[in-house]
Amino acid sequence: MPSPDAETRRSPWGEVLHSLLRSGTFLTGFGIVLFWVICALLGEHFVPYDALADDIINALAPPSAEHWFGTDQIGRDVFSRVIVGSRDILTVAPLATILATVAGTALGLLIGYFRGIVDDIVSRVLEAFMAIPVVIIALLAIVALGTSKITVIVVIGLSFAPIIARTVRSAVLAERELDYVAAAKLRHEGALHTMFVEILPNVVPPILVETTVRLGYAIFAVATLSFMGFGIQPPSPDWGLSISSNYGMIGGGFWWTVLFDALSIASLVIGVNLVADGVHGAFND
């Protein structure tokens, strides 16, 4: 058991980690996300069937001991496709979120630090951009640039960047009035040095919280675009794409062709949101 002195000596980041490890919310969410990450990385090595192999003779077979989640309309094993289908969404959504975080953080530092006319102009542009639904922006961009994973990553990333920029701006406005920023100016430090070396480390907590929240939205955005045919393309077993291909089967009673993919998306988003809640709570303890 750590001594009181050890508790006192724990660094701020150590306190955050300690709080996360005691948080049931965070650990539950982390466990869910970790499960899907393992499926994305190693799933194809332990699924019972090839996720892309069809078997027309066994098409639309209900869940059974042979096919745990049943088969789809061309006989592909739904369980295998659900496990392997996590790969694309767990590649595209995190990369889009990272892009949004980097771009949004840079913008937020810029407008929060300089304020004045820079803040007025850029903030109005960002507000106008945020007024347009992400899906509409994505559809316009994808129609213009073509469908590919790179396009989806860039479009979703840049769509979420203004939201993160607004969060970072608010944090920077509070930090720029503190003594350490004034001291940096007295040392004639450049604006970039002050923003990225002095201020940025002190606004990391809200950035991390916003990033985890945006990841949940990015997962939904990727799934929605794939469902609409503008995201990840066949023959990928991507969840949104699989729902799009099979949702017409529900009317015939073949519910298993859609249900398990939908539950997978829901569970991953819930896991990410639990992680976000845990991170937010750790930084506010």
XYZ file of C-alpha atoms in Angstrom:
285
model
C 0.000 0.000 0.000
C 1.521 3.356 -1.052
C 2.538 5.666 1.770
C 1.035 9.143 2.221
C 4.355 10.573 0.990
C 4.065 8.546 -2.211
C 0.552 9.906 -2.732
C 1.883 13.431 -2.239
C 4.736 12.895 -4.690
C 2.490 11.551 -7.458
C 2.664 13.760 -10.562
C -0.472 15.334 -12.066
C -0.435 12.768 -14.874
C 0.089 10.060 -12.277
C -3.026 11.291 -10.496
C -4.975 11.123 -13.746
C -3.788 7.574 -14.439
C -4.582 6.551 -10.860
C -8.076 8.001 -11.209
C -8.635 6.197 -14.521
C -7.553 2.857 -13.074
C -10.094 3.311 -10.259
C -12.898 4.312 -12.612
C -15.346 1.524 -13.383
C -16.751 3.600 -16.239
C -13.365 3.985 -17.903
C -12.310 0.355 -17.374
C -15.595 -0.960 -18.782
C -15.333 1.245 -21.858
C -11.654 0.439 -22.283
C -12.429 -3.281 -22.121
C -15.070 -2.985 -24.863
C -12.804 -0.932 -27.114
C -9.843 -3.259 -26.464
C -11.964 -6.259 -27.468
C -12.793 -4.685 -30.832
C -9.196 -3.563 -31.361
C -8.033 -7.159 -30.859
C -10.712 -8.310 -33.310
C -9.520 -5.739 -35.842
C -5.886 -6.787 -35.504
C -6.201 -10.556 -35.140
C -9.796 -11.419 -36.008
C -9.107 -13.041 -39.353
C -6.856 -15.579 -37.607
C -9.504 -17.025 -35.301
C -12.844 -16.663 -37.137
C -14.334 -19.993 -38.264
C -14.884 -18.944 -41.900
C -13.415 -16.635 -44.512
C -15.351 -13.373 -44.108
C -15.436 -12.844 -47.883
C -16.254 -16.395 -48.980
C -19.821 -16.944 -50.186
C -21.807 -20.182 -50.018
C -25.093 -19.812 -51.904
C -26.313 -23.223 -50.754
C -26.309 -22.009 -47.126
C -27.639 -18.511 -47.836
C -29.783 -16.905 -45.119
C -29.247 -19.753 -42.681
C -30.407 -18.782 -39.168
C -28.034 -18.723 -36.181
C -26.918 -22.237 -35.301
C -24.025 -24.210 -33.866
C -22.414 -24.168 -37.311
C -22.987 -20.469 -38.009
C -23.301 -18.683 -34.667
C -24.765 -15.486 -36.155
C -26.288 -17.125 -39.225
C -25.391 -16.327 -42.844
C -26.259 -13.445 -45.137
C -28.035 -13.450 -48.487
C -25.099 -14.991 -50.348
C -24.126 -17.425 -47.629
C -21.277 -15.539 -45.938
C -20.819 -16.260 -42.242
C -22.152 -13.257 -40.300
C -20.065 -13.926 -37.180
C -16.831 -13.950 -39.188
C -17.848 -10.772 -41.001
C -18.725 -8.984 -37.755
C -15.344 -9.814 -36.217
C -13.252 -8.968 -39.280
C -15.501 -6.021 -40.178
C -14.204 -4.094 -37.177
C -10.897 -3.473 -38.962
C -11.935 -0.801 -41.441
C -13.997 1.275 -39.028
C -11.219 1.089 -36.405
C -8.747 2.299 -38.994
C -10.714 5.086 -40.639
C -12.445 6.580 -37.570
C -9.308 6.935 -35.366
C -7.252 8.380 -38.241
C -10.020 10.898 -38.970
C -10.147 11.794 -35.278
C -6.375 12.281 -35.126
C -6.531 14.568 -38.174
C -9.385 16.534 -36.581
C -7.443 16.867 -33.331
C -4.241 18.087 -34.985
C -6.000 20.566 -37.274
C -8.452 21.725 -34.604
C -5.722 22.188 -31.993
C -3.590 24.261 -34.354
C -6.566 26.447 -35.298
C -7.702 26.814 -31.697
C -4.227 27.885 -30.567
C -4.030 30.393 -33.409
C -7.345 32.149 -32.862
C -7.189 31.917 -29.075
C -3.704 33.392 -28.858
C -3.978 36.217 -31.400
C -7.653 37.075 -30.805
C -8.727 40.350 -32.465
C -9.463 40.283 -36.171
C -7.902 36.830 -36.620
C -10.309 35.404 -34.040
C -13.301 37.242 -35.502
C -12.723 36.129 -39.090
C -11.685 32.520 -38.452
C -14.374 31.972 -35.801
C -17.113 33.178 -38.156
C -15.854 30.841 -40.886
C -15.756 27.921 -38.453
C -19.274 28.668 -37.210
C -20.589 28.728 -40.770
C -18.835 25.430 -41.454
C -20.267 23.826 -38.315
C -23.793 24.869 -39.328
C -23.663 22.357 -42.201
C -24.315 18.722 -41.186
C -21.229 16.525 -41.378
C -22.950 14.034 -43.669
C -23.818 16.764 -46.199
C -20.220 18.017 -46.245
C -18.976 14.462 -46.609
C -21.332 13.663 -49.466
C -20.379 16.802 -51.393
C -16.667 16.155 -50.941
C -16.871 12.474 -51.798
C -18.924 13.143 -54.928
C -16.315 15.709 -56.011
C -13.178 13.772 -55.026
C -14.279 10.159 -55.399
C -14.847 7.413 -52.868
C -11.831 6.114 -50.984
C -10.736 5.576 -47.395
C -8.364 8.541 -47.644
C -11.199 10.811 -48.768
C -13.425 9.652 -45.912
C -10.622 10.220 -43.380
C -9.890 13.724 -44.663
C -13.539 14.752 -44.938
C -14.541 13.544 -41.473
C -11.330 14.878 -39.940
C -11.763 18.354 -41.381
C -15.483 18.341 -40.521
C -14.733 17.755 -36.830
C -11.712 20.082 -36.670
C -13.814 23.267 -36.111
C -15.506 21.725 -33.065
C -12.160 20.858 -31.493
C -10.802 24.294 -32.473
C -13.623 25.970 -30.556
C -12.831 23.923 -27.432
C -9.105 24.669 -27.677
C -9.793 28.367 -28.267
C -11.766 28.604 -25.025
C -8.948 26.928 -23.095
C -6.291 29.143 -24.683
C -8.225 32.329 -23.878
C -8.020 31.405 -20.191
C -4.343 30.432 -20.347
C -3.034 33.411 -22.309
C -3.747 35.778 -19.421
C -1.648 33.813 -16.929
C 1.793 34.821 -15.680
C 3.795 32.186 -17.525
C 2.567 33.509 -20.883
C 3.452 37.069 -19.860
C 6.895 35.821 -18.829
C 7.377 34.174 -22.233
C 6.529 37.458 -23.941
C 9.004 39.320 -21.716
C 11.667 36.833 -22.827
C 10.727 37.789 -26.403
C 9.704 34.247 -27.237
C 8.078 33.917 -30.651
C 4.339 33.359 -31.040
C 4.777 29.766 -32.236
C 7.019 28.934 -29.277
C 4.558 30.466 -26.835
C 1.588 28.659 -28.364
C 3.072 25.199 -28.815
C 5.677 25.024 -26.031
C 4.166 27.170 -23.273
C 0.383 27.021 -23.743
C -0.257 23.697 -25.494
C 0.915 21.426 -22.612
C -1.525 23.224 -20.312
C -4.555 22.692 -22.552
C -3.953 18.983 -23.202
C -6.721 17.776 -20.807
C -9.654 19.367 -22.693
C -8.074 18.266 -25.980
C -7.929 14.632 -24.814
C -11.532 14.739 -23.623
C -12.725 16.292 -26.879
C -10.741 13.759 -28.912
C -12.350 10.769 -27.218
C -15.797 12.294 -27.690
C -15.137 12.993 -31.374
C -13.983 9.400 -31.896
C -17.475 8.182 -31.024
C -18.993 10.601 -33.534
C -16.422 9.581 -36.155
C -17.430 5.930 -35.806
C -21.050 6.865 -36.436
C -20.059 9.069 -39.392
C -18.012 6.296 -41.036
C -20.817 3.767 -40.528
C -23.398 6.204 -41.920
C -21.362 6.968 -45.040
C -20.732 3.261 -45.628
C -24.451 2.561 -45.221
C -25.221 5.225 -47.821
C -22.639 3.776 -50.216
C -20.206 6.677 -49.962
C -17.810 5.288 -47.380
C -15.931 2.005 -47.226
C -16.582 -0.001 -50.374
C -17.214 -3.710 -51.142
C -15.991 -6.378 -50.696
C -15.093 -5.139 -47.207
C -17.150 -6.723 -44.383
C -17.479 -3.252 -42.824
C -20.442 -3.042 -40.445
C -22.189 -0.087 -42.088
C -21.738 -1.616 -45.530
C -23.062 -4.984 -44.336
C -26.174 -3.329 -42.877
C -26.718 -1.505 -46.165
C -26.425 -4.754 -48.135
C -28.782 -6.754 -45.934
C -31.317 -4.428 -44.322
C -33.877 -5.315 -47.014
C -33.867 -8.844 -45.615
C -35.445 -7.752 -42.313
C -38.918 -7.687 -43.853
C -38.534 -11.368 -44.705
C -37.685 -12.251 -41.125
C -33.944 -12.547 -41.657
C -33.107 -10.242 -38.760
C -29.687 -11.752 -38.036
C -28.222 -10.350 -41.267
C -28.414 -6.837 -39.761
C -28.804 -7.127 -35.986
C -25.289 -8.209 -35.062
C -23.596 -5.531 -37.177
C -25.849 -2.877 -35.636
C -25.093 -4.145 -32.125
C -21.378 -4.062 -32.911
C -21.530 -0.398 -33.920
C -23.572 0.413 -30.821
C -21.216 -1.458 -28.486
C -18.123 0.239 -29.908
C -19.678 3.707 -29.635
C -20.831 2.965 -26.077
C -17.321 1.792 -25.204
C -15.741 4.943 -26.607
C -18.272 7.138 -24.786
C -17.552 5.359 -21.501
C -13.849 5.978 -22.036
C -14.608 9.645 -22.748
C -16.670 9.912 -19.552
C -13.863 8.302 -17.581
C -11.240 10.639 -19.031
C -13.427 13.664 -18.349
C -13.969 12.550 -14.766
C -10.258 11.886 -14.214
C -9.318 15.403 -15.280
C -12.039 16.944 -13.122
C -11.349 15.029 -9.905
